[in-house]
Amino acid sequence: MNIVKNGYNIKTVKHNTDYFWKKVYNLKIPRYKCNNCNHNFYEKDLLALPNCNYSFPTILAALSSYKYLGSTFNSISRQYHLDIHEFINIFDKYVAEPKLTYLPCVVSFDEKFINRTICENGYSFVLVDWLNIKILDIVSSRHLDRLDAYFSKISPKLRSYVKYITMDMYDTYLRIAKIYFNNAIIAVDSFHVLQNLTRAFEKVRNKFLKKYDNGSDELEDNSQEYYLLKKGKDLLITLHGNLSTEYKYNKKLHMHINERSFVNYILMIDPEIDKAYWLLQDYLEFNKCLTKDEATNEIDEIIDKFFNSGITSYIEFAKTLSTWKEYILNSFIRIYDPNKKKYRRLSEGPIEGLNSQIQKIHMNSNGFTNFNRFKKVVIYKINKYLPYKF
């Protein structure tokens, strides 16, 4: 109780929670002395944190605004009258490093190209909570040795919670899943299978584009076959039943024509295009199967059709279907989503949406040179939460 005042300390604190106004306070922080032990101490500063010349509300407001996907270090610095390096230091100091604290029932593996400065060969590995659509973690490489080292550090108990894994057709992900999640069901995303099929069909279309190209720079002045194949690119990979029947006038063809008729004109160009188109349509219909059992009954017939098509790119696609058949069939499994209160098919849909957000963050920032900061920024903005260190 034997405490006496022993002067004060002047502390300059900036308080900027308004876009237009910048306030500076000179605070007198009283200093006290204990006569019993001669210990000196200061009164608690209620406006700013220790050894910090920005007010606590300023830090909270700036960090909260930075959660907006389109915000950048530069834009927040201008808004709160901070130097950009000051705000970067605030973010680094007061936002905790992301840590993998849990693994959910369903996880997704995918990669995202960032740049070669902070990621090995430019690609980062993204681990996602499939049901809650949250980023669990980001690794600076998708190579086997790096992922092996990463997952080996996760406890077997934590890994045992994972029952389903979605991924694309990347051998490294399959090997990792089998080694560290041997009890999980692995599903290959249907979008990536369709992407492979579309590329196979494009090889057929491009072959005839080259054949009928007369060298004209203007599409309207080129051959009718070239025009049809060029304009019909998107129509050819659309489910036939979804093509419009509304008639519109076409200057090149000098007639009113709908999308279905337009496609029919393309199919008359060559029997190979016709065969390739209807095989693609067969797979699009197969991909609409409602259950894994339905898909299991049909997939062998689909594979045989592609193998016997005589089209080189389709034979390669058939080999892909045969190699990944088990995991493609698993993609027809439907999991109940308590958030949306409905069953959802296993796919990479959620992670593809997150990848577009990562791309936006990376583009807005004009690139990162520090991977750990990049990871923290992405998880902080997309998940909208990381604990603060106050």
Tab-separated table of C-alpha atoms in Angstrom:
chain	number	residue	atom	x	y	z
A	1	MET	CA	0.000	0.000	0.000
A	2	ASN	CA	3.030	2.290	0.331
A	3	ILE	CA	2.828	3.668	-3.243
A	4	VAL	CA	3.547	7.224	-4.322
A	5	LYS	CA	3.440	9.082	-7.651
A	6	ASN	CA	6.787	9.338	-9.364
A	7	GLY	CA	6.228	11.572	-12.403
A	8	TYR	CA	4.789	10.486	-15.761
A	9	ASN	CA	5.733	9.461	-19.268
A	10	ILE	CA	4.525	11.181	-22.441
A	11	LYS	CA	3.229	8.691	-25.029
A	12	THR	CA	2.134	9.694	-28.534
A	13	VAL	CA	-0.743	7.559	-29.832
A	14	LYS	CA	-2.353	7.768	-33.279
A	15	HIS	CA	-6.068	7.070	-33.418
A	16	ASN	CA	-7.437	6.630	-36.945
A	17	THR	CA	-10.766	4.802	-37.196
A	18	ASP	CA	-12.327	7.297	-39.600
A	19	TYR	CA	-11.477	7.533	-43.303
A	20	PHE	CA	-11.207	11.343	-43.290
A	21	TRP	CA	-9.698	12.203	-39.920
A	22	LYS	CA	-6.353	11.442	-38.381
A	23	LYS	CA	-6.029	12.084	-34.654
A	24	VAL	CA	-2.872	12.171	-32.537
A	25	TYR	CA	-3.041	12.038	-28.734
A	26	ASN	CA	-0.251	12.887	-26.328
A	27	LEU	CA	-0.989	10.760	-23.290
A	28	LYS	CA	0.446	11.375	-19.853
A	29	ILE	CA	0.971	7.914	-18.380
A	30	PRO	CA	1.459	8.266	-14.578
A	31	ARG	CA	4.463	6.542	-13.071
A	32	TYR	CA	4.356	5.117	-9.537
A	33	LYS	CA	6.934	3.957	-7.034
A	34	CYS	CA	6.640	1.414	-4.243
A	35	ASN	CA	8.486	2.703	-1.178
A	36	ASN	CA	8.809	-0.787	0.235
A	37	CYS	CA	10.765	-2.313	-2.667
A	38	ASN	CA	11.602	0.774	-4.793
A	39	HIS	CA	9.905	-0.825	-7.797
A	40	ASN	CA	8.681	1.637	-10.481
A	41	PHE	CA	5.684	0.905	-12.693
A	42	TYR	CA	3.285	2.723	-15.032
A	43	GLU	CA	-0.461	2.965	-14.952
A	44	LYS	CA	-2.142	0.734	-17.529
A	45	ASP	CA	-2.698	2.442	-20.894
A	46	LEU	CA	-6.358	1.906	-21.830
A	47	LEU	CA	-6.040	3.390	-25.344
A	48	ALA	CA	-3.029	1.561	-26.788
A	49	LEU	CA	-1.197	-1.700	-26.322
A	50	PRO	CA	2.238	-1.675	-24.615
A	51	ASN	CA	5.062	-0.481	-26.896
A	52	CYS	CA	2.557	0.449	-29.597
A	53	ASN	CA	1.929	3.960	-30.911
A	54	TYR	CA	-1.417	3.103	-32.544
A	55	SER	CA	-4.631	2.905	-30.594
A	56	PHE	CA	-6.195	-0.475	-29.942
A	57	PRO	CA	-9.447	0.484	-31.802
A	58	THR	CA	-7.353	1.517	-34.838
A	59	ILE	CA	-5.682	-1.895	-34.999
A	60	LEU	CA	-9.007	-3.735	-34.634
A	61	ALA	CA	-10.728	-1.585	-37.267
A	62	ALA	CA	-7.886	-1.963	-39.771
A	63	LEU	CA	-7.631	-5.732	-39.319
A	64	SER	CA	-11.399	-6.111	-39.569
A	65	SER	CA	-11.507	-4.113	-42.834
A	66	TYR	CA	-8.681	-6.209	-44.249
A	67	LYS	CA	-10.925	-9.299	-44.194
A	68	TYR	CA	-12.744	-7.907	-47.246
A	69	LEU	CA	-11.601	-9.940	-50.256
A	70	GLY	CA	-10.798	-6.936	-52.424
A	71	SER	CA	-8.799	-5.059	-49.797
A	72	THR	CA	-4.999	-4.839	-49.911
A	73	PHE	CA	-2.251	-3.747	-47.543
A	74	ASN	CA	-2.061	-0.535	-49.537
A	75	SER	CA	-5.805	0.257	-49.495
A	76	ILE	CA	-6.122	-0.347	-45.736
A	77	SER	CA	-3.024	1.758	-45.069
A	78	ARG	CA	-4.577	4.696	-46.958
A	79	GLN	CA	-7.946	4.243	-45.265
A	80	TYR	CA	-6.497	4.343	-41.747
A	81	HIS	CA	-3.679	6.833	-42.426
A	82	LEU	CA	-0.946	4.258	-41.869
A	83	ASP	CA	2.287	3.665	-43.665
A	84	ILE	CA	1.985	0.420	-45.659
A	85	HIS	CA	4.911	-1.139	-43.791
A	86	GLU	CA	3.280	-0.188	-40.483
A	87	PHE	CA	0.097	-2.043	-41.402
A	88	ILE	CA	2.058	-5.063	-42.653
A	89	ASN	CA	3.856	-5.121	-39.286
A	90	ILE	CA	0.492	-4.870	-37.488
A	91	PHE	CA	-0.855	-7.817	-39.516
A	92	ASP	CA	2.281	-9.910	-38.942
A	93	LYS	CA	2.410	-9.101	-35.231
A	94	TYR	CA	-1.226	-9.359	-34.151
A	95	VAL	CA	-2.719	-12.036	-36.444
A	96	ALA	CA	-1.796	-15.541	-35.311
A	97	GLU	CA	-0.141	-18.021	-37.645
A	98	PRO	CA	-2.670	-20.537	-39.071
A	99	LYS	CA	-2.420	-24.002	-37.557
A	100	LEU	CA	-4.112	-27.234	-38.559
A	101	THR	CA	-6.168	-28.034	-35.460
A	102	TYR	CA	-8.691	-30.505	-36.896
A	103	LEU	CA	-9.486	-32.674	-39.906
A	104	PRO	CA	-13.144	-33.052	-40.971
A	105	CYS	CA	-15.033	-36.045	-42.350
A	106	VAL	CA	-14.554	-34.901	-45.969
A	107	VAL	CA	-11.419	-33.148	-47.252
A	108	SER	CA	-10.411	-31.964	-50.724
A	109	PHE	CA	-6.944	-31.979	-52.274
A	110	ASP	CA	-6.091	-29.491	-54.992
A	111	GLU	CA	-3.350	-27.192	-56.209
A	112	LYS	CA	-3.205	-23.526	-57.117
A	113	PHE	CA	-0.604	-21.861	-59.307
A	114	ILE	CA	0.790	-18.811	-57.482
A	115	ASN	CA	4.326	-18.000	-58.631
A	116	ARG	CA	7.752	-19.579	-58.622
A	117	THR	CA	9.104	-17.026	-56.164
A	118	ILE	CA	7.265	-18.416	-53.140
A	119	CYS	CA	6.130	-21.872	-54.339
A	120	GLU	CA	8.111	-24.777	-55.735
A	121	ASN	CA	7.476	-24.786	-59.510
A	122	GLY	CA	4.800	-22.168	-58.852
A	123	TYR	CA	2.160	-24.557	-57.420
A	124	SER	CA	0.861	-24.627	-53.856
A	125	PHE	CA	-1.124	-27.504	-52.340
A	126	VAL	CA	-4.505	-26.529	-50.861
A	127	LEU	CA	-6.268	-28.633	-48.211
A	128	VAL	CA	-9.975	-27.831	-47.804
A	129	ASP	CA	-12.817	-28.674	-45.427
A	130	TRP	CA	-15.356	-29.900	-48.014
A	131	LEU	CA	-18.525	-29.491	-45.957
A	132	ASN	CA	-17.795	-26.084	-44.432
A	133	ILE	CA	-15.885	-24.779	-47.499
A	134	LYS	CA	-12.949	-23.532	-45.445
A	135	ILE	CA	-9.232	-23.691	-46.131
A	136	LEU	CA	-7.537	-25.993	-43.644
A	137	ASP	CA	-3.976	-25.354	-44.776
A	138	ILE	CA	-1.741	-24.419	-47.711
A	139	VAL	CA	1.603	-26.077	-48.480
A	140	SER	CA	4.235	-24.390	-50.659
A	141	SER	CA	4.649	-27.420	-52.937
A	142	ARG	CA	2.557	-30.244	-54.387
A	143	HIS	CA	5.550	-32.578	-54.815
A	144	LEU	CA	5.451	-35.999	-53.201
A	145	ASP	CA	8.417	-35.501	-50.859
A	146	ARG	CA	7.047	-32.221	-49.479
A	147	LEU	CA	3.531	-33.590	-49.007
A	148	ASP	CA	4.946	-36.758	-47.450
A	149	ALA	CA	6.860	-34.667	-44.900
A	150	TYR	CA	3.768	-32.526	-44.240
A	151	PHE	CA	1.241	-35.312	-43.638
A	152	SER	CA	3.698	-37.414	-41.624
A	153	LYS	CA	3.634	-34.684	-38.970
A	154	ILE	CA	-0.150	-34.928	-38.557
A	155	SER	CA	-1.122	-37.379	-35.833
A	156	PRO	CA	-2.735	-40.682	-36.907
A	157	LYS	CA	-5.679	-39.921	-34.625
A	158	LEU	CA	-6.381	-36.664	-36.451
A	159	ARG	CA	-6.058	-38.354	-39.839
A	160	SER	CA	-8.463	-41.112	-38.783
A	161	TYR	CA	-11.368	-38.624	-38.747
A	162	VAL	CA	-11.200	-38.314	-42.555
A	163	LYS	CA	-13.689	-40.642	-44.265
A	164	TYR	CA	-13.779	-39.183	-47.799
A	165	ILE	CA	-11.205	-37.418	-49.996
A	166	THR	CA	-11.927	-35.606	-53.260
A	167	MET	CA	-9.128	-34.855	-55.737
A	168	ASP	CA	-8.237	-34.521	-59.391
A	169	MET	CA	-6.384	-37.203	-61.349
A	170	TYR	CA	-2.920	-36.450	-59.982
A	171	ASP	CA	-0.925	-39.550	-59.050
A	172	THR	CA	0.858	-37.850	-56.131
A	173	TYR	CA	-2.436	-37.068	-54.374
A	174	LEU	CA	-3.592	-40.648	-54.810
A	175	ARG	CA	-0.354	-41.995	-53.304
A	176	ILE	CA	-0.567	-39.611	-50.341
A	177	ALA	CA	-4.216	-40.511	-49.743
A	178	LYS	CA	-3.464	-44.238	-49.741
A	179	ILE	CA	-0.478	-43.880	-47.397
A	180	TYR	CA	-1.925	-41.504	-44.794
A	181	PHE	CA	-5.693	-42.023	-45.156
A	182	ASN	CA	-5.913	-45.725	-45.909
A	183	ASN	CA	-9.442	-45.986	-44.458
A	184	ALA	CA	-10.827	-43.066	-46.474
A	185	ILE	CA	-12.862	-43.384	-49.684
A	186	ILE	CA	-11.127	-41.553	-52.543
A	187	ALA	CA	-13.249	-39.804	-55.171
A	188	VAL	CA	-12.036	-38.220	-58.412
A	189	ASP	CA	-13.904	-35.050	-59.248
A	190	SER	CA	-16.287	-35.439	-62.210
A	191	PHE	CA	-15.366	-31.974	-63.515
A	192	HIS	CA	-11.773	-33.078	-64.138
A	193	VAL	CA	-12.980	-36.207	-65.937
A	194	LEU	CA	-15.208	-34.062	-68.169
A	195	GLN	CA	-12.275	-31.718	-68.712
A	196	ASN	CA	-10.235	-34.651	-70.028
A	197	LEU	CA	-13.095	-35.670	-72.317
A	198	THR	CA	-13.517	-32.120	-73.613
A	199	ARG	CA	-9.814	-31.940	-74.468
A	200	ALA	CA	-10.109	-35.248	-76.335
A	201	PHE	CA	-13.074	-33.907	-78.314
A	202	GLU	CA	-11.221	-30.637	-79.021
A	203	LYS	CA	-8.473	-32.630	-80.760
A	204	VAL	CA	-11.102	-33.985	-83.155
A	205	ARG	CA	-12.630	-30.541	-83.756
A	206	ASN	CA	-9.227	-28.889	-84.263
A	207	LYS	CA	-8.272	-31.488	-86.865
A	208	PHE	CA	-11.196	-30.448	-89.049
A	209	LEU	CA	-10.697	-26.758	-88.292
A	210	LYS	CA	-7.260	-27.045	-89.895
A	211	LYS	CA	-8.688	-28.997	-92.813
A	212	TYR	CA	-11.329	-26.406	-93.723
A	213	ASP	CA	-9.411	-23.222	-92.857
A	214	ASN	CA	-8.959	-21.176	-96.052
A	215	GLY	CA	-6.603	-18.722	-94.334
A	216	SER	CA	-9.013	-15.792	-94.126
A	217	ASP	CA	-8.555	-13.444	-91.160
A	218	GLU	CA	-12.294	-12.762	-90.952
A	219	LEU	CA	-14.454	-15.608	-89.668
A	220	GLU	CA	-17.359	-14.587	-91.905
A	221	ASP	CA	-15.113	-14.878	-94.996
A	222	ASN	CA	-13.842	-18.359	-94.144
A	223	SER	CA	-15.408	-21.611	-95.338
A	224	GLN	CA	-18.830	-22.599	-94.046
A	225	GLU	CA	-17.395	-25.731	-92.387
A	226	TYR	CA	-14.747	-23.669	-90.577
A	227	TYR	CA	-17.375	-21.140	-89.500
A	228	LEU	CA	-19.657	-23.831	-88.086
A	229	LEU	CA	-16.843	-25.553	-86.182
A	230	LYS	CA	-15.514	-22.256	-84.807
A	231	LYS	CA	-18.852	-20.758	-83.729
A	232	GLY	CA	-20.168	-24.057	-82.413
A	233	LYS	CA	-17.291	-24.742	-79.993
A	234	ASP	CA	-19.346	-24.276	-76.810
A	235	LEU	CA	-22.521	-25.792	-78.273
A	236	LEU	CA	-20.712	-29.040	-79.078
A	237	ILE	CA	-19.763	-29.681	-75.443
A	238	THR	CA	-23.221	-28.780	-74.092
A	239	LEU	CA	-25.709	-31.497	-73.182
A	240	HIS	CA	-27.867	-31.881	-76.299
A	241	GLY	CA	-31.105	-31.576	-74.370
A	242	ASN	CA	-30.022	-28.173	-73.037
A	243	LEU	CA	-29.544	-26.634	-76.489
A	244	SER	CA	-31.968	-23.838	-77.284
A	245	THR	CA	-34.780	-24.297	-79.820
A	246	GLU	CA	-35.251	-20.544	-80.267
A	247	TYR	CA	-34.659	-19.442	-83.858
A	248	LYS	CA	-32.318	-16.539	-84.653
A	249	TYR	CA	-31.158	-15.180	-88.000
A	250	ASN	CA	-27.609	-16.123	-89.017
A	251	LYS	CA	-25.956	-13.870	-91.609
A	252	LYS	CA	-23.356	-16.420	-92.679
A	253	LEU	CA	-25.893	-19.174	-93.283
A	254	HIS	CA	-28.584	-16.761	-94.574
A	255	MET	CA	-31.334	-18.391	-92.536
A	256	HIS	CA	-33.080	-18.511	-89.167
A	257	ILE	CA	-31.573	-21.309	-87.136
A	258	ASN	CA	-31.606	-22.587	-83.535
A	259	GLU	CA	-28.771	-24.145	-81.534
A	260	ARG	CA	-29.850	-27.734	-82.133
A	261	SER	CA	-30.012	-27.248	-85.895
A	262	PHE	CA	-26.651	-25.464	-85.815
A	263	VAL	CA	-25.086	-28.517	-84.148
A	264	ASN	CA	-26.755	-30.837	-86.670
A	265	TYR	CA	-25.110	-28.886	-89.507
A	266	ILE	CA	-21.725	-29.368	-87.806
A	267	LEU	CA	-22.286	-33.127	-87.457
A	268	MET	CA	-22.886	-33.417	-91.212
A	269	ILE	CA	-19.343	-32.181	-91.934
A	270	ASP	CA	-17.733	-35.566	-91.277
A	271	PRO	CA	-18.792	-38.941	-89.752
A	272	GLU	CA	-15.892	-38.758	-87.256
A	273	ILE	CA	-17.247	-35.526	-85.780
A	274	ASP	CA	-20.689	-37.076	-85.561
A	275	LYS	CA	-19.326	-40.162	-83.749
A	276	ALA	CA	-17.177	-38.089	-81.382
A	277	TYR	CA	-20.096	-35.809	-80.547
A	278	TRP	CA	-22.554	-38.541	-79.656
A	279	LEU	CA	-19.968	-40.401	-77.577
A	280	LEU	CA	-19.380	-37.186	-75.641
A	281	GLN	CA	-23.149	-36.900	-75.171
A	282	ASP	CA	-23.244	-40.493	-73.886
A	283	TYR	CA	-20.738	-39.616	-71.167
A	284	LEU	CA	-22.577	-36.396	-70.248
A	285	GLU	CA	-25.733	-38.467	-69.752
A	286	PHE	CA	-23.785	-41.089	-67.780
A	287	ASN	CA	-22.407	-38.329	-65.526
A	288	LYS	CA	-25.991	-37.508	-64.510
A	289	CYS	CA	-26.406	-40.881	-62.759
A	290	LEU	CA	-28.028	-40.399	-59.366
A	291	THR	CA	-26.314	-43.225	-57.495
A	292	LYS	CA	-23.022	-45.098	-57.478
A	293	ASP	CA	-24.874	-48.355	-58.258
A	294	GLU	CA	-26.361	-46.858	-61.424
A	295	ALA	CA	-22.949	-45.615	-62.522
A	296	THR	CA	-21.331	-48.998	-61.752
A	297	ASN	CA	-23.826	-50.758	-64.041
A	298	GLU	CA	-23.083	-48.395	-66.950
A	299	ILE	CA	-19.392	-47.478	-66.794
A	300	ASP	CA	-17.954	-50.602	-68.461
A	301	GLU	CA	-20.219	-50.108	-71.466
A	302	ILE	CA	-19.117	-46.456	-71.681
A	303	ILE	CA	-15.423	-47.437	-71.547
A	304	ASP	CA	-15.919	-50.046	-74.300
A	305	LYS	CA	-17.598	-47.465	-76.560
A	306	PHE	CA	-14.635	-45.122	-76.269
A	307	PHE	CA	-12.094	-47.944	-76.707
A	308	ASN	CA	-13.834	-49.139	-79.893
A	309	SER	CA	-14.416	-45.661	-81.346
A	310	GLY	CA	-11.308	-45.711	-83.525
A	311	ILE	CA	-10.607	-42.113	-82.455
A	312	THR	CA	-7.081	-41.825	-81.012
A	313	SER	CA	-7.846	-39.174	-78.390
A	314	TYR	CA	-10.930	-41.121	-77.255
A	315	ILE	CA	-8.939	-44.328	-76.866
A	316	GLU	CA	-6.583	-42.421	-74.543
A	317	PHE	CA	-9.603	-41.147	-72.629
A	318	ALA	CA	-10.903	-44.721	-72.303
A	319	LYS	CA	-7.552	-45.733	-70.776
A	320	THR	CA	-7.905	-42.906	-68.249
A	321	LEU	CA	-11.438	-44.058	-67.369
A	322	SER	CA	-10.223	-47.618	-66.929
A	323	THR	CA	-7.259	-46.600	-64.718
A	324	TRP	CA	-9.307	-44.332	-62.438
A	325	LYS	CA	-12.614	-46.258	-62.635
A	326	GLU	CA	-12.869	-47.062	-58.910
A	327	TYR	CA	-12.330	-43.447	-57.881
A	328	ILE	CA	-14.594	-42.033	-60.616
A	329	LEU	CA	-17.407	-44.276	-59.370
A	330	ASN	CA	-16.823	-43.022	-55.816
A	331	SER	CA	-17.612	-39.496	-57.035
A	332	PHE	CA	-21.258	-40.556	-57.390
A	333	ILE	CA	-21.501	-40.977	-53.599
A	334	ARG	CA	-23.658	-38.320	-51.992
A	335	ILE	CA	-22.922	-36.920	-48.530
A	336	TYR	CA	-25.485	-35.183	-46.360
A	337	ASP	CA	-24.581	-31.529	-45.819
A	338	PRO	CA	-26.062	-30.293	-42.507
A	339	ASN	CA	-25.344	-26.680	-43.497
A	340	LYS	CA	-27.464	-26.826	-46.662
A	341	LYS	CA	-29.698	-29.598	-45.314
A	342	LYS	CA	-29.396	-31.704	-48.452
A	343	TYR	CA	-27.227	-34.416	-50.006
A	344	ARG	CA	-24.280	-33.290	-52.116
A	345	ARG	CA	-22.279	-35.339	-54.605
A	346	LEU	CA	-18.573	-35.645	-53.853
A	347	SER	CA	-16.745	-33.175	-56.097
A	348	GLU	CA	-14.081	-30.480	-56.233
A	349	GLY	CA	-16.723	-27.775	-56.656
A	350	PRO	CA	-16.087	-26.086	-53.279
A	351	ILE	CA	-12.318	-25.987	-53.735
A	352	GLU	CA	-12.573	-24.577	-57.258
A	353	GLY	CA	-14.599	-21.678	-55.852
A	354	LEU	CA	-11.948	-21.095	-53.188
A	355	ASN	CA	-9.214	-21.187	-55.831
A	356	SER	CA	-10.847	-18.306	-57.673
A	357	GLN	CA	-10.826	-16.296	-54.438
A	358	ILE	CA	-7.131	-17.116	-53.899
A	359	GLN	CA	-6.444	-15.904	-57.430
A	360	LYS	CA	-8.264	-12.635	-56.742
A	361	ILE	CA	-6.304	-12.068	-53.518
A	362	HIS	CA	-3.029	-12.748	-55.314
A	363	MET	CA	-3.851	-10.430	-58.229
A	364	ASN	CA	-5.053	-7.582	-55.991
A	365	SER	CA	-1.865	-7.758	-53.951
A	366	ASN	CA	0.370	-7.608	-57.071
A	367	GLY	CA	2.076	-10.767	-55.831
A	368	PHE	CA	3.672	-11.942	-52.591
A	369	THR	CA	7.333	-12.537	-51.866
A	370	ASN	CA	6.797	-14.320	-48.543
A	371	PHE	CA	4.910	-17.644	-48.579
A	372	ASN	CA	4.013	-17.657	-44.872
A	373	ARG	CA	2.482	-14.198	-45.163
A	374	PHE	CA	0.653	-15.238	-48.327
A	375	LYS	CA	-0.822	-18.286	-46.571
A	376	LYS	CA	-1.867	-16.256	-43.543
A	377	VAL	CA	-3.498	-13.562	-45.696
A	378	VAL	CA	-5.433	-16.111	-47.779
A	379	ILE	CA	-6.751	-18.062	-44.785
A	380	TYR	CA	-7.532	-14.847	-42.870
A	381	LYS	CA	-9.541	-13.383	-45.767
A	382	ILE	CA	-11.331	-16.517	-46.967
A	383	ASN	CA	-12.084	-18.157	-43.604
A	384	LYS	CA	-12.788	-14.707	-42.089
A	385	TYR	CA	-11.088	-15.814	-38.908
A	386	LEU	CA	-7.685	-16.252	-37.350
A	387	PRO	CA	-7.081	-15.600	-33.645
A	388	TYR	CA	-5.465	-12.312	-32.634
A	389	LYS	CA	-2.376	-12.119	-30.460
A	390	PHE	CA	-3.093	-9.262	-28.044
